[in-house]
Short mmCIF file of C-alpha atoms and ligand atoms in Angstrom, two decimals:
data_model
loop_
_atom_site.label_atom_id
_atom_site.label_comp_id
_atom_site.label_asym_id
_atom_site.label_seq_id
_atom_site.Cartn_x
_atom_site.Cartn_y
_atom_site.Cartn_z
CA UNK U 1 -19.01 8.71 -15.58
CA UNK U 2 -18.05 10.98 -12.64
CA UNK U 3 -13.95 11.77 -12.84
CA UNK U 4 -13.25 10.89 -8.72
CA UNK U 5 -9.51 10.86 -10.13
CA UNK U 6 -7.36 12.03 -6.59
CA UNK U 7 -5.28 15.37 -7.29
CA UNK U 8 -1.55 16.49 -5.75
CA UNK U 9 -3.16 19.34 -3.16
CA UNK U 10 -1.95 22.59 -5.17
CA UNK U 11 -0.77 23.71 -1.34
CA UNK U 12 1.14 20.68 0.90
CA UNK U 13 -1.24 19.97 3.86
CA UNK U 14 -0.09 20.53 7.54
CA UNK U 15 2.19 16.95 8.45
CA UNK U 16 0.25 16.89 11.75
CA UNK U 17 -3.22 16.80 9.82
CA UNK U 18 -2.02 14.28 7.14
CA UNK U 19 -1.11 11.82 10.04
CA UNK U 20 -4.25 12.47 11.84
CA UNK U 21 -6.27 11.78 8.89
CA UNK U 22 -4.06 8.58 8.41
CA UNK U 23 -4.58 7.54 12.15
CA UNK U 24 -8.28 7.75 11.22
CA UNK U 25 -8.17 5.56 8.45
CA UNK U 26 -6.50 3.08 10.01
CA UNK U 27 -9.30 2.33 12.46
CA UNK U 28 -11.33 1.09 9.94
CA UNK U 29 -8.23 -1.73 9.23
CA UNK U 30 -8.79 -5.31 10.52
CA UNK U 31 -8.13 -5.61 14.18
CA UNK U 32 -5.12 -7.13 14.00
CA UNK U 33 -3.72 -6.08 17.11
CA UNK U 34 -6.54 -7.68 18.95
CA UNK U 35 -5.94 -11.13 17.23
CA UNK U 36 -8.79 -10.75 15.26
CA UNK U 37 -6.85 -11.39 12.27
CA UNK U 38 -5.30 -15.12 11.79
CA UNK U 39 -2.82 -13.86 8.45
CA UNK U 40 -1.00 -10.69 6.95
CA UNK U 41 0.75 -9.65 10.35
CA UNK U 42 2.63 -11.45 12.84
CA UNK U 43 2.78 -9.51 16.18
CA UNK U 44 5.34 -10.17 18.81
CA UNK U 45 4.69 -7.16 21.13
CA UNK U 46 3.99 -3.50 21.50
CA UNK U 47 7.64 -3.49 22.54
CA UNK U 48 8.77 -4.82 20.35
CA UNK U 49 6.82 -3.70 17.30
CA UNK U 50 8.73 -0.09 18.62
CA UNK U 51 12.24 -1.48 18.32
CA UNK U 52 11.30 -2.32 14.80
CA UNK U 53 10.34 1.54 14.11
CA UNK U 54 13.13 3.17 15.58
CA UNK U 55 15.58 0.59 13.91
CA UNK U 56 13.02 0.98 10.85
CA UNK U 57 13.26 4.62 10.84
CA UNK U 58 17.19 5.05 11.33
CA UNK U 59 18.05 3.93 8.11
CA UNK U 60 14.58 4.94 5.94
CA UNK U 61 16.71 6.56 3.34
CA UNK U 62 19.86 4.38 2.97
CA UNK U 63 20.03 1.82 0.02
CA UNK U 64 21.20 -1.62 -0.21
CA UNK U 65 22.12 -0.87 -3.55
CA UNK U 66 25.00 -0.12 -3.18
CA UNK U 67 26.50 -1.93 -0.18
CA UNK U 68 30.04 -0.16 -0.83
CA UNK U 69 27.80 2.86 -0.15
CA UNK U 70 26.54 1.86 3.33
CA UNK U 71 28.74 -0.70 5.03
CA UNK U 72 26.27 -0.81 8.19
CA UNK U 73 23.53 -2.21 5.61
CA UNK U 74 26.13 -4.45 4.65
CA UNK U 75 27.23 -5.89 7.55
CA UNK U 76 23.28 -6.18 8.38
CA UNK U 77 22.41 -8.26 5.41
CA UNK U 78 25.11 -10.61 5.84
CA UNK U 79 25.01 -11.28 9.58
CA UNK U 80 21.26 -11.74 9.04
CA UNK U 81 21.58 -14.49 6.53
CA UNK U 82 24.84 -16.02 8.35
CA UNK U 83 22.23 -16.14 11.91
CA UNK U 84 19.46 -17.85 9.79
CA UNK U 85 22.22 -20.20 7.56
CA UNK U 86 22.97 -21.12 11.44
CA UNK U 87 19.86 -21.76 12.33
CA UNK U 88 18.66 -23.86 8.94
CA UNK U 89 21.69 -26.24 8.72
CA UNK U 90 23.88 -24.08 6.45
CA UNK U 91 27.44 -25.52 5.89
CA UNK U 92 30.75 -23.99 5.39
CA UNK U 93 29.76 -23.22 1.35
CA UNK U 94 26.68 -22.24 1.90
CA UNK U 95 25.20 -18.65 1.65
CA UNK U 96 22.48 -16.25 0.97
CA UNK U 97 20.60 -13.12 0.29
CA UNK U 98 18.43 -10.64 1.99
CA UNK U 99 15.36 -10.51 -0.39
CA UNK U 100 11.99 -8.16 0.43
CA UNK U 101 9.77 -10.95 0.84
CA UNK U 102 8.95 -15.12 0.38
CA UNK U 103 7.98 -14.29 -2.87
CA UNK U 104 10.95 -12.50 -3.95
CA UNK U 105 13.15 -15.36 -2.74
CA UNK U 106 10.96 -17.90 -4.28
CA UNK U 107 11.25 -16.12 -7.50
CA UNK U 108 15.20 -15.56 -6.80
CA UNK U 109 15.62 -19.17 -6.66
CA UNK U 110 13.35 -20.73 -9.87
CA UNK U 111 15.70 -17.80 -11.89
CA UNK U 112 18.87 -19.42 -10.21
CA UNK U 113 17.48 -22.98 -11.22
CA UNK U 114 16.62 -22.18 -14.90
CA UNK U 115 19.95 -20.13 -15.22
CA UNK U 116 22.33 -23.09 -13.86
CA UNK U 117 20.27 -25.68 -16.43
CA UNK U 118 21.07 -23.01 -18.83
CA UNK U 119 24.73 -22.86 -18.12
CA UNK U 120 25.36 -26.77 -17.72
CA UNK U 121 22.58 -28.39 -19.41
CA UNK U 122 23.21 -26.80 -23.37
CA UNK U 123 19.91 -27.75 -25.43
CA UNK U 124 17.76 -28.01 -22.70
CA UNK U 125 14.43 -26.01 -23.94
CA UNK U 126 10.94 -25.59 -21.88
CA UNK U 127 12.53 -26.25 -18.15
CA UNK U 128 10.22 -27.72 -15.92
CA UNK U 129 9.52 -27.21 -12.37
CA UNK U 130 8.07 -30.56 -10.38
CA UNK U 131 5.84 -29.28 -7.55
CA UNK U 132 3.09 -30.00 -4.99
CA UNK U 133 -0.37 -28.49 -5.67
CA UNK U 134 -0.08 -26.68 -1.77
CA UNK U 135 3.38 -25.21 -2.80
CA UNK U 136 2.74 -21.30 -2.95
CA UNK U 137 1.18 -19.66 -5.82
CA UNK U 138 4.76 -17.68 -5.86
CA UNK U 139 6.13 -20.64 -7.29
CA UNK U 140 3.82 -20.67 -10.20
CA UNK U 141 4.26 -16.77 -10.38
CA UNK U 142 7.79 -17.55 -10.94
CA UNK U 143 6.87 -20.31 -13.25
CA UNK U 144 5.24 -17.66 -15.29
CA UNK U 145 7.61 -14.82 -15.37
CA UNK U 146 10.85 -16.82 -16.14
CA UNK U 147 9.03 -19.40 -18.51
CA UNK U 148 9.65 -22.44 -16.74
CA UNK U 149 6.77 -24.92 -17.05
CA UNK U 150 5.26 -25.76 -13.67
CA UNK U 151 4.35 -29.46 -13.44
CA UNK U 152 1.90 -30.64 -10.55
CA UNK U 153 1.89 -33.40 -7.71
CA UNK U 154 -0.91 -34.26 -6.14
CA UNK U 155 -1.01 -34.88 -1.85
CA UNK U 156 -1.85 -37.50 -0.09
CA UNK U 157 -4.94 -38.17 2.13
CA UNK U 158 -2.58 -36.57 4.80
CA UNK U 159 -2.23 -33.67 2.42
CA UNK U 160 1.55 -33.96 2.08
CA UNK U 161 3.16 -34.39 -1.28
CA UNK U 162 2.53 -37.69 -3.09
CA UNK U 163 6.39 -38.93 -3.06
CA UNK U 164 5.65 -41.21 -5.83
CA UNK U 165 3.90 -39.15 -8.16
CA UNK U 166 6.87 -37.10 -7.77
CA UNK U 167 8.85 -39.58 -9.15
CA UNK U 168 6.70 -39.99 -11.60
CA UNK U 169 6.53 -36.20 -12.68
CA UNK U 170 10.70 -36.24 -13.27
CA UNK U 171 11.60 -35.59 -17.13
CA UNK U 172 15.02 -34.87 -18.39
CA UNK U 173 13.10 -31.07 -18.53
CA UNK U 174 13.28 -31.11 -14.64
CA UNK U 175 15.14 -28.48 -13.47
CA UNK U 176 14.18 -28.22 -10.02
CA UNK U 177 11.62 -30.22 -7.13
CA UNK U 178 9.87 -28.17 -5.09
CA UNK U 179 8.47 -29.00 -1.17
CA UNK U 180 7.33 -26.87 1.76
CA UNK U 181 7.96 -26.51 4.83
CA UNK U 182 5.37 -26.67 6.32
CA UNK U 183 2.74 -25.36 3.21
CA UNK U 184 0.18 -22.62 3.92
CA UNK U 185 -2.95 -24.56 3.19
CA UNK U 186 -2.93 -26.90 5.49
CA UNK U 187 0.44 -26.05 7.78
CA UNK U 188 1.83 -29.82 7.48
CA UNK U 189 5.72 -30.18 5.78
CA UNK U 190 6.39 -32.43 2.66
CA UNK U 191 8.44 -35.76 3.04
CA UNK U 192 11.68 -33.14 2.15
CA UNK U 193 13.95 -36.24 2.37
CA UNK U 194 12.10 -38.32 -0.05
CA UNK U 195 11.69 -35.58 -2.51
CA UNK U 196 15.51 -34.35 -1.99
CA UNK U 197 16.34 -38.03 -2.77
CA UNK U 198 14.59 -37.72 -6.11
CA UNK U 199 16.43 -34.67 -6.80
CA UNK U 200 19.66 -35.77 -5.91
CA UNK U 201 19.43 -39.13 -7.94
CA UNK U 202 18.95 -36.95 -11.04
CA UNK U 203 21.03 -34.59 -10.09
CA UNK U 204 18.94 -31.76 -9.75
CA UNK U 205 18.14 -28.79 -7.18
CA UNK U 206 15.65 -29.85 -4.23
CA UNK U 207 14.30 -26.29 -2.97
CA UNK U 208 12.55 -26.30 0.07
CA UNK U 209 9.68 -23.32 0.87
CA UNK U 210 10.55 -22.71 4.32
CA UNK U 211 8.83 -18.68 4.32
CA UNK U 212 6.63 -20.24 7.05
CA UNK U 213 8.52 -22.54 9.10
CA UNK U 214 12.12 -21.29 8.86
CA UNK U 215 11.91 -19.10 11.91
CA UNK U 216 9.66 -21.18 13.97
CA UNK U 217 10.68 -24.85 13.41
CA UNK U 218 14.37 -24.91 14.97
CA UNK U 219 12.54 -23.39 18.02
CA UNK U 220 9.88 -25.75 18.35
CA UNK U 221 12.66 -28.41 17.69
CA UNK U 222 14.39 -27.17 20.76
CA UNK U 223 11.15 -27.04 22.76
CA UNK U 224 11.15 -30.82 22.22
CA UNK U 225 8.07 -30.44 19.54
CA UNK U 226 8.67 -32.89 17.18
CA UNK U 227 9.67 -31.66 13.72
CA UNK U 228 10.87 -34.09 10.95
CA UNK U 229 14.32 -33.03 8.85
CA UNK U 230 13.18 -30.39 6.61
CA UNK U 231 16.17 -27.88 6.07
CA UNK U 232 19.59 -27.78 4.88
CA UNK U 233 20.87 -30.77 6.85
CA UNK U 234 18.81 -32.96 4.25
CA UNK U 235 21.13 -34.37 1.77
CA UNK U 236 19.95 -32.73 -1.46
CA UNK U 237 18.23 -30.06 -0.14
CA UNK U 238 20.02 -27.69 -2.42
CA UNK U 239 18.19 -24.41 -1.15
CA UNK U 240 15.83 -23.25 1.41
CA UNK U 241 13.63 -19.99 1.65
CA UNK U 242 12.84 -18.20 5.27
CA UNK U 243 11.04 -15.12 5.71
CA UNK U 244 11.77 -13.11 8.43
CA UNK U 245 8.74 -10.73 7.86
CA UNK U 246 6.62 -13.76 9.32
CA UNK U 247 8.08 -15.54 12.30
CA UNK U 248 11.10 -13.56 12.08
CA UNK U 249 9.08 -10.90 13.40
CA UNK U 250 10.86 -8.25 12.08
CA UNK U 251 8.97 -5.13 9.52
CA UNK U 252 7.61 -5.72 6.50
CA UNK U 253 10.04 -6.80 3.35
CA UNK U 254 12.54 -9.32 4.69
CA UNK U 255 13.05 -12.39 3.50
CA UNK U 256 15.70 -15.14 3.21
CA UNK U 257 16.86 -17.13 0.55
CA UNK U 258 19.66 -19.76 1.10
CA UNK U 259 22.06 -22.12 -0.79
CA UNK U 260 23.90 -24.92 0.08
CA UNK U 261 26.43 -24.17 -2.40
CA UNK U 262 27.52 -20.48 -3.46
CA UNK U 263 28.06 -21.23 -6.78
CA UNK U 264 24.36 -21.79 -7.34
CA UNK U 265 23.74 -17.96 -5.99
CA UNK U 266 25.64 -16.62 -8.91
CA UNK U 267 22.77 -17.78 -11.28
CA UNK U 268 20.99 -15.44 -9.09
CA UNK U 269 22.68 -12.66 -9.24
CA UNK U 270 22.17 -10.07 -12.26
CA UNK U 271 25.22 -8.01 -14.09
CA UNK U 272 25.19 -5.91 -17.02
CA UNK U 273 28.15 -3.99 -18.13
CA UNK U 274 27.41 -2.17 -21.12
CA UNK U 275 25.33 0.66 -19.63
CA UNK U 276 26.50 4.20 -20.06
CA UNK U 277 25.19 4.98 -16.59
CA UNK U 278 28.13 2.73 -15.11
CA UNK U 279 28.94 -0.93 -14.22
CA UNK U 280 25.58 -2.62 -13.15
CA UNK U 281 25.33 -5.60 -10.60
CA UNK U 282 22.26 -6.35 -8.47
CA UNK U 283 21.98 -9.51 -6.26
CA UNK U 284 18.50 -9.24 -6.05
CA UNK U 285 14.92 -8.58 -8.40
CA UNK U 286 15.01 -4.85 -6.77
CA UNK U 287 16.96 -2.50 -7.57
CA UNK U 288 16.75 0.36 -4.98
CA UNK U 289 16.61 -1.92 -1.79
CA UNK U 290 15.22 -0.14 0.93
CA UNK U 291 17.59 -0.15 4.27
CA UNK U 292 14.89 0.33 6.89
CA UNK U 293 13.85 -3.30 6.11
CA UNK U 294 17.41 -4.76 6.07
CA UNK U 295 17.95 -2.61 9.64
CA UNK U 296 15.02 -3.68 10.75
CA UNK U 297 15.67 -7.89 10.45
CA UNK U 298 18.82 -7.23 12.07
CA UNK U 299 17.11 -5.34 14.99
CA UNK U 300 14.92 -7.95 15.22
CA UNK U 301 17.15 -10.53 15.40
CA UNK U 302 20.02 -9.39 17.80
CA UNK U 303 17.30 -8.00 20.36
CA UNK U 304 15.13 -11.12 20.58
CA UNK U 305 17.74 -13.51 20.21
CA UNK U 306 17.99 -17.34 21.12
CA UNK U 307 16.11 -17.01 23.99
CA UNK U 308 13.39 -14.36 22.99
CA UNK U 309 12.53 -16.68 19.86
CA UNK U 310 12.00 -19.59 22.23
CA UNK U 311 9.68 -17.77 24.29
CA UNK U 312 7.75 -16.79 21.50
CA UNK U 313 7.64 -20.42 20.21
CA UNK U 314 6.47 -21.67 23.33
CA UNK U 315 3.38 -19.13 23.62
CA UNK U 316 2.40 -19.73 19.78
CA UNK U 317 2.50 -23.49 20.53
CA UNK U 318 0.76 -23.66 23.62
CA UNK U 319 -2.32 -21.48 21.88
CA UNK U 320 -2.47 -23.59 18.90
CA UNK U 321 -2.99 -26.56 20.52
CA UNK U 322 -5.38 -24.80 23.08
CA UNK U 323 -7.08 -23.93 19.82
CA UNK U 324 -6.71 -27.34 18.05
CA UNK U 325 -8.51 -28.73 21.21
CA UNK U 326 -10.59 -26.57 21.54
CA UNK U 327 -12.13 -26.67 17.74
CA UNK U 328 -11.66 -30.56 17.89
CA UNK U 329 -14.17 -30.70 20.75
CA UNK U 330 -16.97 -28.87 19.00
CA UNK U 331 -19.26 -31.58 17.36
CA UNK U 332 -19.67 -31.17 13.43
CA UNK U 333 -15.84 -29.61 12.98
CA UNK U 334 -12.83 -31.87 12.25
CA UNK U 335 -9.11 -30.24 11.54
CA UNK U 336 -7.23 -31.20 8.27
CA UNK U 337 -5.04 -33.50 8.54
CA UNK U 338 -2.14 -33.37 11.54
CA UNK U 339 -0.38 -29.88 10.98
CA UNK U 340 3.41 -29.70 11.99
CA UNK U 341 3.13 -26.36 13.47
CA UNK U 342 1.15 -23.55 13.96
CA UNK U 343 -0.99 -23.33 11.19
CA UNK U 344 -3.89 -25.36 10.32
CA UNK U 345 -7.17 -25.49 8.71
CA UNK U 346 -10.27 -26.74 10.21
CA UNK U 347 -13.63 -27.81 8.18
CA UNK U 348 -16.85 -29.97 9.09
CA UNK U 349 -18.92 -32.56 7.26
CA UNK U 350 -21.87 -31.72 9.00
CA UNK U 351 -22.41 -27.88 8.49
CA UNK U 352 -21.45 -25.52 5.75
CA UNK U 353 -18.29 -24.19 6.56
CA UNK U 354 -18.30 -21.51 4.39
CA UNK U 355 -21.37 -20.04 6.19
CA UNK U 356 -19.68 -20.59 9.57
CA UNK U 357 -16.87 -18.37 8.14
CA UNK U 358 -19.59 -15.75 7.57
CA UNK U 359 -20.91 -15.74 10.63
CA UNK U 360 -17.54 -15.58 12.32
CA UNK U 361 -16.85 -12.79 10.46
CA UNK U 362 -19.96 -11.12 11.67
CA UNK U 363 -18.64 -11.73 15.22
CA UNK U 364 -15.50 -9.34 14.45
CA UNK U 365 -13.21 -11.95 13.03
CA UNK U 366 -11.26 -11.75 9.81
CA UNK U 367 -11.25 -15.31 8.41
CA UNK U 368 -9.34 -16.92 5.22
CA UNK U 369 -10.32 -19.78 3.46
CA UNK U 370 -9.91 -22.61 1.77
CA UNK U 371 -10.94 -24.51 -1.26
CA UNK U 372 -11.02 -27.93 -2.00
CA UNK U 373 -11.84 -28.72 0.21
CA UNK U 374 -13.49 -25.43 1.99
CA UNK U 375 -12.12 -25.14 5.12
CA UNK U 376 -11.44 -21.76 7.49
CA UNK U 377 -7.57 -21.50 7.62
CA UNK U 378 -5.57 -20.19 11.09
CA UNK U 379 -1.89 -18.86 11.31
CA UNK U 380 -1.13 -18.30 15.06
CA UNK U 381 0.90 -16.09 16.37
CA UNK U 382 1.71 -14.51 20.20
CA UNK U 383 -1.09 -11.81 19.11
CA UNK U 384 -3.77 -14.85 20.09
CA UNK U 385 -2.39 -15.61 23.55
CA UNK U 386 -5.65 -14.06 24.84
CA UNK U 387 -8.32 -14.68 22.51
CA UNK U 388 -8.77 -18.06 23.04
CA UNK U 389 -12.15 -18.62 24.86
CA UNK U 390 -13.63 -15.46 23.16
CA UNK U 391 -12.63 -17.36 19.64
CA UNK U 392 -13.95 -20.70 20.50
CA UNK U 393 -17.36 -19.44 22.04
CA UNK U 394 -18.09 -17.51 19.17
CA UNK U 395 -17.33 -20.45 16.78
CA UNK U 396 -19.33 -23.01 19.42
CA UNK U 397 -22.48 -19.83 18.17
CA UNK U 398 -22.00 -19.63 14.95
CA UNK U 399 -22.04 -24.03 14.34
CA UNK U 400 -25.28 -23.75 15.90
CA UNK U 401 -26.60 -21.18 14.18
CA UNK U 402 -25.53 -22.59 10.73
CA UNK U 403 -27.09 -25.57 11.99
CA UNK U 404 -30.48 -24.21 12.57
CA UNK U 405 -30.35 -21.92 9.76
CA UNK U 406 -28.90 -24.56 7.06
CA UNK U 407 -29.67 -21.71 4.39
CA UNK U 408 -27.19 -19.68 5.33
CA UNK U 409 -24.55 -20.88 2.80
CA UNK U 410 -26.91 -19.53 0.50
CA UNK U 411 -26.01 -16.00 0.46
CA UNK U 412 -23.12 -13.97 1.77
CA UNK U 413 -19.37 -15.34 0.64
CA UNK U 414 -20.34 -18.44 1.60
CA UNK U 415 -22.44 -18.85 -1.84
CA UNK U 416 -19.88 -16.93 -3.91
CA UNK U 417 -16.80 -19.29 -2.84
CA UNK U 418 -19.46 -22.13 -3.10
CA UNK U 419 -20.40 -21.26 -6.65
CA UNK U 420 -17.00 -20.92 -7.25
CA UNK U 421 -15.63 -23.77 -5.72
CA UNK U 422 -18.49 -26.31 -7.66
CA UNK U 423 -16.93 -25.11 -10.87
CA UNK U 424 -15.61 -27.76 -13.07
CA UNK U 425 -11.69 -27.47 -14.32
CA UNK U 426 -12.40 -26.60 -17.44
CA UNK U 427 -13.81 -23.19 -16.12
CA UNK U 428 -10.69 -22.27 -14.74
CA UNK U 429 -10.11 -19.67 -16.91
CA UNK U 430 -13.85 -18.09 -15.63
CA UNK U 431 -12.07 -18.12 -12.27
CA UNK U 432 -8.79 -15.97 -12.99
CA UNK U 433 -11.01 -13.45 -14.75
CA UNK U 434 -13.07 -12.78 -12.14
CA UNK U 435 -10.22 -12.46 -10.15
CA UNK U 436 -8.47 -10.40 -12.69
CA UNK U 437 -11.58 -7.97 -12.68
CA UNK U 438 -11.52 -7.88 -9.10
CA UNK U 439 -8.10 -6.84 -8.78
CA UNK U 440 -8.70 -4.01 -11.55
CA UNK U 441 -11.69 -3.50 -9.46
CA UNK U 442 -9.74 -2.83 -6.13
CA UNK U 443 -7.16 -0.35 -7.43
CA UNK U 444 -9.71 1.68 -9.51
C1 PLP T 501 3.86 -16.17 2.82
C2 PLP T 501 4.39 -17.33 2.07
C3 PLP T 501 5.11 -17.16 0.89
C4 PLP T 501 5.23 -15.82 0.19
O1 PLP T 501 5.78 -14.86 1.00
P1 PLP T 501 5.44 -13.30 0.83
O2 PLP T 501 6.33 -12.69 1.86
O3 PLP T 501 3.99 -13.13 1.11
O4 PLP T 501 5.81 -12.89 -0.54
C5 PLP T 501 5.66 -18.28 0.33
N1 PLP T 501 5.50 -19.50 0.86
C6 PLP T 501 4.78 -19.70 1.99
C7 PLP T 501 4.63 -21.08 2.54
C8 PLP T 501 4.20 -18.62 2.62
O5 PLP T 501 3.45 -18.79 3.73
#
């Protein structure tokens, strides 16, 4: 086997020609600029993308370490989570922390959970963690680093969590109920007052997975778009989780997680103070915490304010449902369920999806999908405005070709997610290795 390993240069290269072989790279990146891409980036504007790297770049090397350090990061973190507390029902005990992503605040708040049953409930062994099967895989992630046992709802027809199977699901283990706001799969938000009544008759945390919907939802709730209770306002909704790096549209690595109650956020937090390098605290998994992010979010924030947000809520609803029309009126495709926002999956009964997905991908589309069942999945953002028509004609092509080539889910990704997706569950484990091997694969 050839050694392809990648070497330090023995002499530094010329900064110009490192970011001109960078800029070259990136063309071959998907097109998200274009709208081409329907996940992964959420683009407000060219103008805006530029505030973010000038805010970005003024505090690249600070650290949020050590917020006695830098009192500007400080005062950033804080006055971010105190905008979106304001904006998700947060009450005079409430409060938060800046975290680098949904997943870090999901993880934030299953440690909180376990360490509060730990503190009150003495004997307790094996916590367990009541979810929906659509809650994000960074809840089971969580599950698996802190050792709390996840334990699975199924959804209803209208792919929202089954209330009573919930119910059903509670054990004196249950240390935490899980819902989303809306979930990625299929964009629609759990009954969060049902399941926060469950919660709150035992006694236990309700936390809702707002990493989607937290920055959108109050806006399309002031556009007169109806959305049902879903935040902090719900009694027993005990904590909430917004990214920023989504619908926030702020850079990459900001997140928000929230608490009704401060005391909870001390099971959070970590201290240690036997170290001989010093008194340790952190509030977060991180430890270096990188300021550009935390500058960045506030950036974001102050310059689009109330009014910038609605604006962008308005555009990102008025495509969606220019899109949801638009694939509704094809014959053979049918959308999942009634989605609460702007995300949505679409599938058909007549063609193979899966080889629709191919051939919009050979069209110059990046598409994500679904399993169980297969569907192509859409996250809209102001980055679609314009690509509309272009998106629906090319989908209106590739139905009819599927249609007259009914083969096509035969080869390409179409037969690899098919194989995959036939497999029984007790092949599951079949299923993470492959995916294990492909992720070995990828950074080989
Ligand atoms: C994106 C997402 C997450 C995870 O957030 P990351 O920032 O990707 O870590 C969690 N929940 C939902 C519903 C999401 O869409």
């Amino acid at each position: 086997m050839t050694d392809t390993r990648v070497t330090l240069p023995e002499q530094g290269l010329d900064p110009d020609a490192v970011l001109a072989e960078m800029a070259a790279l990136k063309e071959g990146d998907a097109r998200w600029r274009a709208g081409r891409t329907f996940s992964l980036v959420y683009h407000q504007s060219d103008e805006h993308t530029a505030l973010l790297q000038r805010a970005y770049a003024l505090f690249l090397q600070e650290n949020g370490l050590n917020p006695a350090a830098f009192r500007s990061l400080r005062k950033f973190e804080t006055e971010v989570v105190s905008m979106v507390l304001d904006l998700l029902g947060g009450g005079p005990g409430s409060g938060g922390t800046l975290s680098s992503g949904g997943t870090e605040s999901i993880l934030l708040s299953v440690k909180a959970y376990r360490d509060h049953a730990r503190a009150t409930r003495p004997g307790l062994d094996r916590p367990e963690m009541v979810l929906p099967i659509s809650a994000h895989p960074a809840f089971v992630k969580a599950a698996h680093y802190f050792d709390v046992t996840p334990v699975f709802i199924p959804l209803d027809p209208d792919y929202r969590a089954n209330v009573a199977a919930a119910a059903a699901a509670l054990s004196e283990r249950t240390v935490l109920v899980v819902g989303s706001a809306p979930a990625y799969p299929h964009g629609v938000i759990d009954p969060i007052p049902e399941l926060a009544r469950l919660a709150a008759e035992r006694g236990i945390g309700m936390h809702v997975d707002a990493c989607l919907g937290g920055m959108l939802l109050p806006f399309l709730r002031e556009l007169g778009h109806p959305v049902p209770p879903f935040d902090l306002r719900v009694p027993g909704v005990t904590s909430i989780s917004a990214d920023l790096h989504k619908y926030g549209f702020t850079a990459k690595g900001a997140s928000t997680v929230l608490y009704r109650d401060l005391a909870m956020r001390q099971h959070q937090f970590f201290a240690y103070g036997e170290w001989p390098g010093g008194l340790f605290g952190s509030p977060t998994l991180a430890g270096t915490r990188p300021g550009g992010a935390m500058a960045a979010a506030w950036a974001a924030m102050r310059s689009l304010g109330r009014d910038g947000y609605l604006r962008s809520a308005r555009v990102i609803l008025d495509t969606t449902r220019a899109l949801l029309e638009g694939i509704a009126a094809i014959p053979g495709l049918r959308v999942l369920g009634a989605p609460d926002m702007s995300v949505f999956a679409y599938t058909s009964d007549e063609v193979d999806i899966l080889a629709v997905a191919d051939q919009m991908e050979g069209r110059g589309w990046l598409v994500d999908r679904l399993q169980r069942p297969s569907a192509i999945h859409l996250m809209i953002t102001p980055a679609h405005r314009d690509i509309v028509p272009a998106y629906l004609g090319d989908l209106r092509d590739a139905v009819a070709h599927v249609r007259a080539h009914p083969e096509a889910g035969q080869s390409g990704q179409a037969a690899m997610y098919g194989m995959l997706g036939r497999l029984p569950e007790s092949e599951q484990g079949l299923v993470r290795d492959l995916i294990l091997q492909h992720l070995d694969g990828t950074y080989r």
